[in-house]
Amino acid sequence: MRIALFASGNGSNFEAIVQANQQGRLHHAKICLLFCDRKNAGVHERAKRLGIKVVCFSPKEFPSKEEYEQMILNHLAEESVEFIVLAGYMRMIGETLLDVYEGKMINIHPSLLPAFPGLHGIDDAFAAGVSETGVTIHYIDRGMDTGPIIRQESVPIYKHDTLATLEERIHALEHQMYPQVLQTIIDQREDLA
Ligand code: GRF
């Protein structure tokens, strides 16, 4: 399956998926490109080190979101991308991308959705004082963190946790879960083909 990863920031999930692929733990996946909407994002250094092609531009460079997403589509078409994996891509997906990739685009979110959607899933769960949170992988739809859920795993919040220790456990789980879920999707799609 030909895959594009989208990221806006640090890129640790991007790296976990690429490493799984390069180390032979993620099969039948070709990571064709990274799309990043921010020039200074940490993920650039990771992509360079891992030898992944990067396409980078921001919506500000376009008159409309449609034209921005159309340019993304052009790059995806050039690489015959079949599936999109969002890994810390900090924008809502618009109609232009959804028209082509709905059902073929997944996201990872650091909470047990529908609890704590939005940009600060870990902080919000920690501040709320709940006893568990987790990680959700879901398909993308028109809402913010609302699409059909593929897999969820929970993470306990201990009394002695700080935000930092909780973040560390959640990210470790993300890095383990995302390549595994992607493999399951690839295997299912190969069976259907
Ligand atoms: C992750 O916590 C992910 O769940 C959320 O954004 C964060 C991205 O982290 N969507 P990274 O850039 O992959 O390190």
mmCIF file of C-alpha atoms and ligand atoms in Angstrom:
data_model
loop_
_atom_site.group_PDB
_atom_site.id
_atom_site.type_symbol
_atom_site.label_atom_id
_atom_site.label_comp_id
_atom_site.label_asym_id
_atom_site.label_seq_id
_atom_site.Cartn_x
_atom_site.Cartn_y
_atom_site.Cartn_z
ATOM 1 C CA MET A 1 0.000 0.000 0.000
ATOM 2 C CA ARG A 2 1.362 3.417 -0.988
ATOM 3 C CA ILE A 3 1.202 5.731 2.035
ATOM 4 C CA ALA A 4 1.680 9.447 2.735
ATOM 5 C CA LEU A 5 2.234 10.653 6.277
ATOM 6 C CA PHE A 6 1.087 14.156 7.299
ATOM 7 C CA ALA A 7 2.703 15.922 10.274
ATOM 8 C CA SER A 8 3.007 19.458 11.623
ATOM 9 C CA GLY A 9 5.331 19.115 14.605
ATOM 10 C CA ASN A 10 7.762 16.896 16.414
ATOM 11 C CA GLY A 11 7.168 13.794 14.306
ATOM 12 C CA SER A 12 7.747 11.008 16.834
ATOM 13 C CA ASN A 13 4.789 9.032 15.433
ATOM 14 C CA PHE A 14 6.062 9.627 11.906
ATOM 15 C CA GLU A 15 9.412 8.181 12.991
ATOM 16 C CA ALA A 16 7.820 5.192 14.755
ATOM 17 C CA ILE A 17 5.982 4.231 11.549
ATOM 18 C CA VAL A 18 8.955 4.763 9.247
ATOM 19 C CA GLN A 19 11.249 2.823 11.619
ATOM 20 C CA ALA A 20 8.767 -0.050 11.798
ATOM 21 C CA ASN A 21 8.737 -0.138 7.996
ATOM 22 C CA GLN A 22 12.503 0.133 7.582
ATOM 23 C CA GLN A 23 13.158 -2.486 10.284
ATOM 24 C CA GLY A 24 10.785 -4.993 8.705
ATOM 25 C CA ARG A 25 7.986 -4.744 11.300
ATOM 26 C CA LEU A 26 5.533 -3.045 8.905
ATOM 27 C CA HIS A 27 5.076 -5.023 5.713
ATOM 28 C CA HIS A 28 3.605 -4.212 2.299
ATOM 29 C CA ALA A 29 3.868 -0.487 3.041
ATOM 30 C CA LYS A 30 5.666 2.032 0.875
ATOM 31 C CA ILE A 31 6.064 5.374 2.667
ATOM 32 C CA CYS A 32 6.050 7.642 -0.386
ATOM 33 C CA LEU A 33 6.211 11.038 1.236
ATOM 34 C CA LEU A 34 5.831 13.242 4.266
ATOM 35 C CA PHE A 35 3.585 16.243 3.863
ATOM 36 C CA CYS A 36 4.328 18.969 6.427
ATOM 37 C CA ASP A 37 2.575 22.344 6.635
ATOM 38 C CA ARG A 38 5.270 23.997 8.804
ATOM 39 C CA LYS A 39 8.782 24.860 7.650
ATOM 40 C CA ASN A 40 10.346 24.759 11.126
ATOM 41 C CA ALA A 41 8.771 21.528 12.389
ATOM 42 C CA GLY A 42 11.034 18.980 14.088
ATOM 43 C CA VAL A 43 9.750 16.274 11.763
ATOM 44 C CA HIS A 44 11.940 17.638 8.920
ATOM 45 C CA GLU A 45 15.138 16.494 10.610
ATOM 46 C CA ARG A 46 13.640 13.027 11.135
ATOM 47 C CA ALA A 47 12.539 12.748 7.491
ATOM 48 C CA LYS A 48 15.981 13.762 6.279
ATOM 49 C CA ARG A 49 17.696 11.231 8.538
ATOM 50 C CA LEU A 50 15.291 8.473 7.515
ATOM 51 C CA GLY A 51 15.478 9.298 3.795
ATOM 52 C CA ILE A 52 11.806 10.143 3.279
ATOM 53 C CA LYS A 53 10.781 12.648 0.593
ATOM 54 C CA VAL A 54 9.238 15.811 2.056
ATOM 55 C CA VAL A 55 6.644 18.116 0.535
ATOM 56 C CA CYS A 56 6.172 21.290 2.574
ATOM 57 C CA PHE A 57 3.964 24.338 2.123
ATOM 58 C CA SER A 58 1.418 26.199 4.215
ATOM 59 C CA PRO A 59 -2.179 27.245 3.549
ATOM 60 C CA LYS A 60 -1.051 30.876 3.800
ATOM 61 C CA GLU A 61 0.627 30.465 0.434
ATOM 62 C CA PHE A 62 -2.753 29.829 -1.244
ATOM 63 C CA PRO A 63 -5.850 31.979 -1.796
ATOM 64 C CA SER A 64 -8.138 29.284 -0.331
ATOM 65 C CA LYS A 65 -8.130 26.019 1.613
ATOM 66 C CA GLU A 66 -9.459 24.291 -1.529
ATOM 67 C CA GLU A 67 -6.417 25.368 -3.531
ATOM 68 C CA TYR A 68 -4.067 24.390 -0.698
ATOM 69 C CA GLU A 69 -5.595 20.920 -0.511
ATOM 70 C CA GLN A 70 -5.696 20.632 -4.309
ATOM 71 C CA MET A 71 -1.934 21.187 -4.369
ATOM 72 C CA ILE A 72 -1.550 18.439 -1.746
ATOM 73 C CA LEU A 73 -3.680 16.171 -3.954
ATOM 74 C CA ASN A 74 -1.412 16.877 -6.922
ATOM 75 C CA HIS A 75 1.605 15.690 -4.940
ATOM 76 C CA LEU A 76 -0.262 12.614 -3.694
ATOM 77 C CA ALA A 77 -1.292 11.761 -7.254
ATOM 78 C CA GLU A 78 2.294 12.090 -8.447
ATOM 79 C CA GLU A 79 3.255 9.357 -5.966
ATOM 80 C CA SER A 80 0.048 7.320 -6.512
ATOM 81 C CA VAL A 81 -0.706 7.563 -2.792
ATOM 82 C CA GLU A 82 -3.513 5.221 -1.717
ATOM 83 C CA PHE A 83 -3.717 5.944 1.996
ATOM 84 C CA ILE A 84 -3.008 8.907 4.321
ATOM 85 C CA VAL A 85 -1.772 8.620 7.902
ATOM 86 C CA LEU A 86 -2.064 11.782 10.002
ATOM 87 C CA ALA A 87 0.626 11.913 12.671
ATOM 88 C CA GLY A 88 0.262 15.170 14.554
ATOM 89 C CA TYR A 89 -1.118 17.104 11.552
ATOM 90 C CA MET A 90 -2.669 20.100 13.294
ATOM 91 C CA ARG A 91 -5.350 21.064 10.773
ATOM 92 C CA MET A 92 -8.885 20.077 9.984
ATOM 93 C CA ILE A 93 -9.154 18.092 6.759
ATOM 94 C CA GLY A 94 -11.366 19.851 4.191
ATOM 95 C CA GLU A 95 -13.776 18.642 1.536
ATOM 96 C CA THR A 96 -11.157 18.620 -1.216
ATOM 97 C CA LEU A 97 -9.076 15.927 0.499
ATOM 98 C CA LEU A 98 -12.108 14.128 1.962
ATOM 99 C CA ASP A 99 -13.693 13.788 -1.499
ATOM 100 C CA VAL A 100 -10.760 11.660 -2.599
ATOM 101 C CA TYR A 101 -9.504 10.041 0.612
ATOM 102 C CA GLU A 102 -12.475 9.565 2.946
ATOM 103 C CA GLY A 103 -12.220 6.044 4.378
ATOM 104 C CA LYS A 104 -8.548 6.025 3.404
ATOM 105 C CA MET A 105 -7.285 8.499 5.989
ATOM 106 C CA ILE A 106 -6.612 7.829 9.668
ATOM 107 C CA ASN A 107 -5.538 9.842 12.697
ATOM 108 C CA ILE A 108 -4.144 9.167 16.150
ATOM 109 C CA HIS A 109 -5.423 11.078 19.166
ATOM 110 C CA PRO A 110 -4.038 11.007 22.716
ATOM 111 C CA SER A 111 -7.250 10.337 24.665
ATOM 112 C CA LEU A 112 -10.113 7.864 24.836
ATOM 113 C CA LEU A 113 -12.393 9.619 22.354
ATOM 114 C CA PRO A 114 -15.046 10.959 22.534
ATOM 115 C CA ALA A 115 -13.500 12.181 25.796
ATOM 116 C CA PHE A 116 -11.031 15.060 25.488
ATOM 117 C CA PRO A 117 -11.033 15.865 21.757
ATOM 118 C CA GLY A 118 -9.079 18.832 20.401
ATOM 119 C CA LEU A 119 -5.545 20.081 20.605
ATOM 120 C CA HIS A 120 -4.801 19.320 24.267
ATOM 121 C CA GLY A 121 -6.093 15.800 24.858
ATOM 122 C CA ILE A 122 -3.390 14.822 27.374
ATOM 123 C CA ASP A 123 -3.434 18.063 29.384
ATOM 124 C CA ASP A 124 -7.218 18.118 29.479
ATOM 125 C CA ALA A 125 -7.461 14.563 30.849
ATOM 126 C CA PHE A 126 -4.742 15.274 33.402
ATOM 127 C CA ALA A 127 -6.402 18.518 34.525
ATOM 128 C CA ALA A 128 -9.802 16.796 34.787
ATOM 129 C CA GLY A 129 -8.372 14.373 37.361
ATOM 130 C CA VAL A 130 -9.769 11.241 35.683
ATOM 131 C CA SER A 131 -8.237 7.882 36.604
ATOM 132 C CA GLU A 132 -7.596 6.759 33.041
ATOM 133 C CA THR A 133 -7.083 8.175 29.589
ATOM 134 C CA GLY A 134 -5.596 6.539 26.504
ATOM 135 C CA VAL A 135 -5.006 6.537 22.779
ATOM 136 C CA THR A 136 -7.525 6.369 19.925
ATOM 137 C CA ILE A 137 -6.896 5.639 16.258
ATOM 138 C CA HIS A 138 -9.804 6.605 14.022
ATOM 139 C CA TYR A 139 -10.836 7.344 10.459
ATOM 140 C CA ILE A 140 -11.132 11.001 9.480
ATOM 141 C CA ASP A 141 -14.518 12.541 8.851
ATOM 142 C CA ARG A 142 -15.760 16.134 8.730
ATOM 143 C CA GLY A 143 -15.618 16.670 12.503
ATOM 144 C CA MET A 144 -12.821 17.331 14.960
ATOM 145 C CA ASP A 145 -11.690 13.904 16.264
ATOM 146 C CA THR A 146 -15.110 12.377 15.561
ATOM 147 C CA GLY A 147 -14.568 9.726 12.857
ATOM 148 C CA PRO A 148 -15.205 5.973 13.215
ATOM 149 C CA ILE A 149 -12.924 4.441 15.838
ATOM 150 C CA ILE A 150 -10.556 1.674 14.727
ATOM 151 C CA ARG A 151 -8.781 0.939 18.011
ATOM 152 C CA GLN A 152 -8.537 2.347 21.527
ATOM 153 C CA GLU A 153 -6.245 1.429 24.379
ATOM 154 C CA SER A 154 -6.349 2.886 27.849
ATOM 155 C CA VAL A 155 -3.586 4.308 30.006
ATOM 156 C CA PRO A 156 -4.037 4.619 33.765
ATOM 157 C CA ILE A 157 -3.349 7.964 35.437
ATOM 158 C CA TYR A 158 -1.569 7.305 38.730
ATOM 159 C CA LYS A 159 -1.642 9.565 41.789
ATOM 160 C CA HIS A 160 2.088 10.191 41.467
ATOM 161 C CA ASP A 161 1.896 11.063 37.742
ATOM 162 C CA THR A 162 2.996 14.448 36.484
ATOM 163 C CA LEU A 163 1.921 15.724 33.099
ATOM 164 C CA ALA A 164 5.376 14.747 31.825
ATOM 165 C CA THR A 165 5.244 11.122 33.041
ATOM 166 C CA LEU A 166 1.725 10.739 31.650
ATOM 167 C CA GLU A 167 2.764 12.194 28.290
ATOM 168 C CA GLU A 168 5.683 9.797 28.143
ATOM 169 C CA ARG A 169 3.447 6.730 28.713
ATOM 170 C CA ILE A 170 0.881 7.891 26.181
ATOM 171 C CA HIS A 171 3.485 8.562 23.499
ATOM 172 C CA ALA A 172 5.144 5.183 24.108
ATOM 173 C CA LEU A 173 1.765 3.505 23.569
ATOM 174 C CA GLU A 174 1.125 5.582 20.427
ATOM 175 C CA HIS A 175 4.433 4.510 18.919
ATOM 176 C CA GLN A 176 3.598 0.865 19.532
ATOM 177 C CA MET A 177 -0.068 1.060 18.442
ATOM 178 C CA TYR A 178 0.165 3.109 15.248
ATOM 179 C CA PRO A 179 2.381 0.764 13.192
ATOM 180 C CA GLN A 180 0.355 -2.241 14.435
ATOM 181 C CA VAL A 181 -2.994 -0.736 13.446
ATOM 182 C CA LEU A 182 -1.592 0.317 10.108
ATOM 183 C CA GLN A 183 -0.423 -3.247 9.504
ATOM 184 C CA THR A 184 -3.908 -4.567 10.294
ATOM 185 C CA ILE A 185 -5.452 -2.129 7.794
ATOM 186 C CA ILE A 186 -2.904 -3.036 5.104
ATOM 187 C CA ASP A 187 -3.547 -6.755 5.637
ATOM 188 C CA GLN A 188 -7.332 -6.278 5.439
ATOM 189 C CA ARG A 189 -7.072 -4.242 2.253
ATOM 190 C CA GLU A 190 -4.759 -6.828 0.671
ATOM 191 C CA ASP A 191 -7.295 -9.552 1.491
ATOM 192 C CA LEU A 192 -10.017 -7.527 -0.216
ATOM 193 C CA ALA A 193 -7.924 -6.855 -3.332
HETATM 194 C C1 GRF B 1 0.446 12.831 19.265
HETATM 195 O O1 GRF B 1 0.204 12.855 20.652
HETATM 196 C C2 GRF B 1 -0.798 12.496 18.520
HETATM 197 O O2 GRF B 1 -1.666 11.681 19.236
HETATM 198 C C3 GRF B 1 -1.431 13.855 18.295
HETATM 199 O O3 GRF B 1 -0.361 14.736 18.086
HETATM 200 C C4 GRF B 1 0.798 14.233 18.741
HETATM 201 C C5 GRF B 1 1.885 14.189 17.713
HETATM 202 O O4 GRF B 1 3.132 13.891 18.278
HETATM 203 N N1 GRF B 1 -2.369 13.816 17.192
HETATM 204 P P1 GRF B 1 4.370 13.611 17.303
HETATM 205 O O5 GRF B 1 4.535 14.847 16.417
HETATM 206 O O6 GRF B 1 4.088 12.397 16.511
HETATM 207 O O7 GRF B 1 5.558 13.446 18.216
#
